Amino acid sequence: MRYVVVGASAAGLAAAEGTLEVNPGAEVLLLSEEPHPPYCRPLLSYRLAGKIPDSLYPLPSKALERAEVRTGSRAVHLDAAARRLTLESGEALSYDRLCLATGAASKPLGLPGEEAANVIGFRTRADAEAVEEQISRGARRAVVLGAGLVGVKAAGALAARGVETLLCAASSDPLSQSADERAGALVARALEGEGVQVRFGHRPTALELRDGRAVAVRFDPPGSREPCDLVIRGKGVDPRSELLGRRGGIPADDQLRAPVPGVWVAGDAALTHDVAWGEPRANAIWPMAVEQGRLAGRNMAGAGETYPGSLAMNSVRVGGLHLVTAGIVRPPEGEGPYRVLRREDPARGTYRKVILRDGRLVGAVFAGEAEQAGLVIAAIRAGTRLEDLPFDPLAERFHWGAYAFAGCGSR
Ligand SMILES: Cc1cc2nc3c(=O)[nH]c(=O)nc-3n(C[C@H](O)[C@H](O)[C@H](O)COP(=O)(O)OP(=O)(O)OC[C@H]3O[C@@H](n4cnc5c(N)ncnc54)[C@H](O)[C@@H]3O)c2cc1C
């Protein structure tokens, strides 16, 4: 039995490990189009900031001892009926079972000129190296477009390198997909404290080019223009589902099977059942990719396990601010079945919020003080009712007894 995994990052390595756990003698081949050995993507901004050495990049994995990894090998065509993959080199590879762990790509800006060498996404090690090169060539002013997790991390790293950095987003506050307005205001303040200028409600409309390089970004509202010598595309990501001829992600069933025989899917490329929303979503975070990869790999090898569902979670430190968010953070307007509980201490810069739907925990925001966020996240994953929670999720400090909580109640 030959197992092939496309993508050798969080989900792909975990898929290889999962397959080998169930079938220790399996022949597993991991394909990666990137030229580097597997590395940890969330470290890219720390590397750019100069906080970690290059030597911390390699990603340790048991799979690397047992599976074959082929870097610089891009799969360009999948013939699922014949169970065959074609690589960019023209080579055809047969498989018995396939896992697509193809991740996601930086969203394009959709503006003419974005292929210029100084307009760079922030997704890969090559991107981080390209940014590094622009800095070493004298880039002094950067505009980061988009204030999601990647935009915020990239802006902080550039400012730490002494690059004058402006973070611009069309939204009214940063992390608009993963935090709420109040937490966003704290993040904006923390970014400013790190030396990043921030501007919201600004949509980029054009790149001004000179000699093939972007020299300014123009925005709506009209008339606003920001000169720059480096532009970062931080507008979020598109799941990579092109091998199945799709856009927007690959739907996964409850065993993480793709809608094609013999194919499983995991990580940023997958649309999995989201336990908070109760519908399929792409939850593009490292721990979900690992969890899904392992289960998809185990199931490729015949384990037949059910995926309990994913949950959006983020933990980010901006300057001195620690922010943890999970699940539904901005419930639909008009309340309906949703109820929101808040506790705020502006003097200390702390803020907590818990979102309930029909009395069950479905989301949380912890800003400033987030030590026990893991317990609340466990409750969201378990679909616990507020009244069954053996602690107050808004309390600054939980009673020690709360740590005995293991997610009571179920959906
Ligand atoms: C700058 C940055 C910071 C982040 N910080 C955090 C964080 O703090 N916390 C967190 O939880 N998450 C963070 N993330 C998100 C996290 O990195 C992703 O959720 C995770 O990497 C997803 O893993 P994956 O294996 O699904 O996909 P990826 O890591 O994207 O890996 C997919 C791999 O497949 C390869 N590939 C795709 N198509 C093909 C093909 N056809 N042939 C061959 N190879 C192919 C790609 O080149 C890539 O190497 C961050 C991401 C970035 C970019």
JSON list of C-alpha atoms and ligand atoms in Angstrom, two decimals, residues 6-12 31-34 41-42 44 73-75 101-104 122-123 149-150 153 240 242-243 266-269 284-287 289 315, ligand 1:
[
{"chain": "A", "resi": 6, "resn": "VAL", "atom": "CA", "xyz": [0.87, 16.45, -0.71]},
{"chain": "A", "resi": 7, "resn": "GLY", "atom": "CA", "xyz": [2.30, 19.15, 1.55]},
{"chain": "A", "resi": 8, "resn": "ALA", "atom": "CA", "xyz": [4.96, 18.63, 4.23]},
{"chain": "A", "resi": 9, "resn": "SER", "atom": "CA", "xyz": [4.01, 21.12, 6.87]},
{"chain": "A", "resi": 10, "resn": "ALA", "atom": "CA", "xyz": [1.81, 20.92, 9.99]},
{"chain": "A", "resi": 11, "resn": "ALA", "atom": "CA", "xyz": [-0.95, 18.79, 8.46]},
{"chain": "A", "resi": 12, "resn": "GLY", "atom": "CA", "xyz": [1.23, 16.77, 6.08]},
{"chain": "A", "resi": 31, "resn": "LEU", "atom": "CA", "xyz": [5.70, 15.90, -1.46]},
{"chain": "A", "resi": 32, "resn": "SER", "atom": "CA", "xyz": [6.53, 19.54, -0.91]},
{"chain": "A", "resi": 33, "resn": "GLU", "atom": "CA", "xyz": [6.84, 22.16, -3.61]},
{"chain": "A", "resi": 34, "resn": "GLU", "atom": "CA", "xyz": [8.97, 24.32, -1.30]},
{"chain": "A", "resi": 41, "resn": "ARG", "atom": "CA", "xyz": [5.44, 28.79, 9.63]},
{"chain": "A", "resi": 42, "resn": "PRO", "atom": "CA", "xyz": [4.31, 30.66, 12.78]},
{"chain": "A", "resi": 44, "resn": "LEU", "atom": "CA", "xyz": [8.42, 33.42, 10.32]},
{"chain": "A", "resi": 73, "resn": "SER", "atom": "CA", "xyz": [8.23, 18.60, -6.02]},
{"chain": "A", "resi": 74, "resn": "ARG", "atom": "CA", "xyz": [4.97, 20.28, -6.96]},
{"chain": "A", "resi": 75, "resn": "ALA", "atom": "CA", "xyz": [1.96, 18.14, -7.85]},
{"chain": "A", "resi": 101, "resn": "ALA", "atom": "CA", "xyz": [-2.37, 18.79, 3.08]},
{"chain": "A", "resi": 102, "resn": "THR", "atom": "CA", "xyz": [-1.81, 21.63, 0.65]},
{"chain": "A", "resi": 103, "resn": "GLY", "atom": "CA", "xyz": [-2.43, 24.50, 3.09]},
{"chain": "A", "resi": 104, "resn": "ALA", "atom": "CA", "xyz": [-3.30, 27.97, 1.92]},
{"chain": "A", "resi": 122, "resn": "PHE", "atom": "CA", "xyz": [3.97, 36.64, 4.24]},
{"chain": "A", "resi": 123, "resn": "ARG", "atom": "CA", "xyz": [3.28, 32.95, 4.04]},
{"chain": "A", "resi": 149, "resn": "LEU", "atom": "CA", "xyz": [-3.07, 37.55, 12.33]},
{"chain": "A", "resi": 150, "resn": "VAL", "atom": "CA", "xyz": [-0.39, 37.54, 9.62]},
{"chain": "A", "resi": 153, "resn": "LYS", "atom": "CA", "xyz": [2.59, 39.74, 13.17]},
{"chain": "A", "resi": 240, "resn": "ARG", "atom": "CA", "xyz": [-5.36, 25.61, -1.78]},
{"chain": "A", "resi": 242, "resn": "GLU", "atom": "CA", "xyz": [-6.68, 23.57, -7.02]},
{"chain": "A", "resi": 243, "resn": "LEU", "atom": "CA", "xyz": [-5.68, 19.88, -7.36]},
{"chain": "A", "resi": 266, "resn": "ALA", "atom": "CA", "xyz": [-6.41, 18.11, 6.43]},
{"chain": "A", "resi": 267, "resn": "GLY", "atom": "CA", "xyz": [-5.22, 21.53, 7.57]},
{"chain": "A", "resi": 268, "resn": "ASP", "atom": "CA", "xyz": [-5.71, 24.97, 6.03]},
{"chain": "A", "resi": 269, "resn": "ALA", "atom": "CA", "xyz": [-6.93, 23.41, 2.77]},
{"chain": "A", "resi": 284, "resn": "ALA", "atom": "CA", "xyz": [-6.53, 28.05, 9.38]},
{"chain": "A", "resi": 285, "resn": "ILE", "atom": "CA", "xyz": [-4.43, 27.54, 12.49]},
{"chain": "A", "resi": 286, "resn": "TRP", "atom": "CA", "xyz": [-1.50, 25.29, 13.30]},
{"chain": "A", "resi": 287, "resn": "PRO", "atom": "CA", "xyz": [-3.04, 23.14, 16.10]},
{"chain": "A", "resi": 289, "resn": "ALA", "atom": "CA", "xyz": [-3.83, 21.37, 11.04]},
{"chain": "A", "resi": 315, "resn": "SER", "atom": "CA", "xyz": [-3.30, 33.22, 20.83]},
{"chain": "B", "resi": 1, "resn": "LIG", "atom": "C1", "xyz": [3.33, 34.35, 9.31]},
{"chain": "B", "resi": 1, "resn": "LIG", "atom": "C2", "xyz": [2.36, 33.33, 9.86]},
{"chain": "B", "resi": 1, "resn": "LIG", "atom": "C3", "xyz": [2.15, 33.26, 11.22]},
{"chain": "B", "resi": 1, "resn": "LIG", "atom": "C4", "xyz": [1.27, 32.32, 11.73]},
{"chain": "B", "resi": 1, "resn": "LIG", "atom": "N1", "xyz": [1.10, 32.27, 13.09]},
{"chain": "B", "resi": 1, "resn": "LIG", "atom": "C5", "xyz": [0.29, 31.34, 13.60]},
{"chain": "B", "resi": 1, "resn": "LIG", "atom": "C6", "xyz": [0.13, 31.21, 15.01]},
{"chain": "B", "resi": 1, "resn": "LIG", "atom": "O1", "xyz": [0.70, 31.98, 15.79]},
{"chain": "B", "resi": 1, "resn": "LIG", "atom": "N2", "xyz": [-0.68, 30.23, 15.49]},
{"chain": "B", "resi": 1, "resn": "LIG", "atom": "C7", "xyz": [-1.34, 29.38, 14.66]},
{"chain": "B", "resi": 1, "resn": "LIG", "atom": "O2", "xyz": [-2.05, 28.50, 15.13]},
{"chain": "B", "resi": 1, "resn": "LIG", "atom": "N3", "xyz": [-1.22, 29.46, 13.32]},
{"chain": "B", "resi": 1, "resn": "LIG", "atom": "C8", "xyz": [-0.42, 30.43, 12.78]},
{"chain": "B", "resi": 1, "resn": "LIG", "atom": "N4", "xyz": [-0.30, 30.51, 11.42]},
{"chain": "B", "resi": 1, "resn": "LIG", "atom": "C9", "xyz": [-1.10, 29.60, 10.57]},
{"chain": "B", "resi": 1, "resn": "LIG", "atom": "C10", "xyz": [-0.40, 28.25, 10.42]},
{"chain": "B", "resi": 1, "resn": "LIG", "atom": "O3", "xyz": [0.92, 28.44, 9.98]},
{"chain": "B", "resi": 1, "resn": "LIG", "atom": "C11", "xyz": [-1.20, 27.39, 9.46]},
{"chain": "B", "resi": 1, "resn": "LIG", "atom": "O4", "xyz": [-2.48, 27.16, 9.98]},
{"chain": "B", "resi": 1, "resn": "LIG", "atom": "C12", "xyz": [-0.51, 26.05, 9.21]},
{"chain": "B", "resi": 1, "resn": "LIG", "atom": "O5", "xyz": [0.76, 26.25, 8.65]},
{"chain": "B", "resi": 1, "resn": "LIG", "atom": "C13", "xyz": [-1.35, 25.17, 8.30]},
{"chain": "B", "resi": 1, "resn": "LIG", "atom": "O6", "xyz": [-0.66, 23.99, 8.05]},
{"chain": "B", "resi": 1, "resn": "LIG", "atom": "P1", "xyz": [-0.95, 23.14, 6.72]},
{"chain": "B", "resi": 1, "resn": "LIG", "atom": "O7", "xyz": [-0.03, 21.98, 6.82]},
{"chain": "B", "resi": 1, "resn": "LIG", "atom": "O8", "xyz": [-2.39, 22.92, 6.56]},
{"chain": "B", "resi": 1, "resn": "LIG", "atom": "O9", "xyz": [-0.53, 24.10, 5.53]},
{"chain": "B", "resi": 1, "resn": "LIG", "atom": "P2", "xyz": [0.81, 24.83, 5.17]},
{"chain": "B", "resi": 1, "resn": "LIG", "atom": "O10", "xyz": [1.62, 25.10, 6.39]},
{"chain": "B", "resi": 1, "resn": "LIG", "atom": "O11", "xyz": [0.43, 25.98, 4.31]},
{"chain": "B", "resi": 1, "resn": "LIG", "atom": "O12", "xyz": [1.61, 23.77, 4.29]},
{"chain": "B", "resi": 1, "resn": "LIG", "atom": "C14", "xyz": [1.13, 23.33, 3.06]},
{"chain": "B", "resi": 1, "resn": "LIG", "atom": "C15", "xyz": [2.34, 22.88, 2.24]},
{"chain": "B", "resi": 1, "resn": "LIG", "atom": "O13", "xyz": [1.88, 22.24, 1.06]},
{"chain": "B", "resi": 1, "resn": "LIG", "atom": "C16", "xyz": [2.65, 22.71, -0.03]},
{"chain": "B", "resi": 1, "resn": "LIG", "atom": "N5", "xyz": [1.86, 22.50, -1.26]},
{"chain": "B", "resi": 1, "resn": "LIG", "atom": "C17", "xyz": [0.69, 23.07, -1.59]},
{"chain": "B", "resi": 1, "resn": "LIG", "atom": "N6", "xyz": [0.26, 22.61, -2.78]},
{"chain": "B", "resi": 1, "resn": "LIG", "atom": "C18", "xyz": [1.21, 21.75, -3.20]},
{"chain": "B", "resi": 1, "resn": "LIG", "atom": "C19", "xyz": [1.34, 20.96, -4.37]},
{"chain": "B", "resi": 1, "resn": "LIG", "atom": "N7", "xyz": [0.42, 20.96, -5.34]},
{"chain": "B", "resi": 1, "resn": "LIG", "atom": "N8", "xyz": [2.44, 20.16, -4.50]},
{"chain": "B", "resi": 1, "resn": "LIG", "atom": "C20", "xyz": [3.40, 20.13, -3.52]},
{"chain": "B", "resi": 1, "resn": "LIG", "atom": "N9", "xyz": [3.32, 20.87, -2.39]},
{"chain": "B", "resi": 1, "resn": "LIG", "atom": "C21", "xyz": [2.23, 21.67, -2.24]},
{"chain": "B", "resi": 1, "resn": "LIG", "atom": "C22", "xyz": [2.87, 24.18, 0.30]},
{"chain": "B", "resi": 1, "resn": "LIG", "atom": "O14", "xyz": [3.92, 24.75, -0.45]},
{"chain": "B", "resi": 1, "resn": "LIG", "atom": "C23", "xyz": [3.19, 24.07, 1.79]},
{"chain": "B", "resi": 1, "resn": "LIG", "atom": "O15", "xyz": [4.55, 23.78, 1.99]},
{"chain": "B", "resi": 1, "resn": "LIG", "atom": "C24", "xyz": [0.58, 31.44, 10.87]},
{"chain": "B", "resi": 1, "resn": "LIG", "atom": "C25", "xyz": [0.79, 31.51, 9.49]},
{"chain": "B", "resi": 1, "resn": "LIG", "atom": "C26", "xyz": [1.67, 32.44, 8.98]},
{"chain": "B", "resi": 1, "resn": "LIG", "atom": "C27", "xyz": [1.88, 32.50, 7.50]}
]
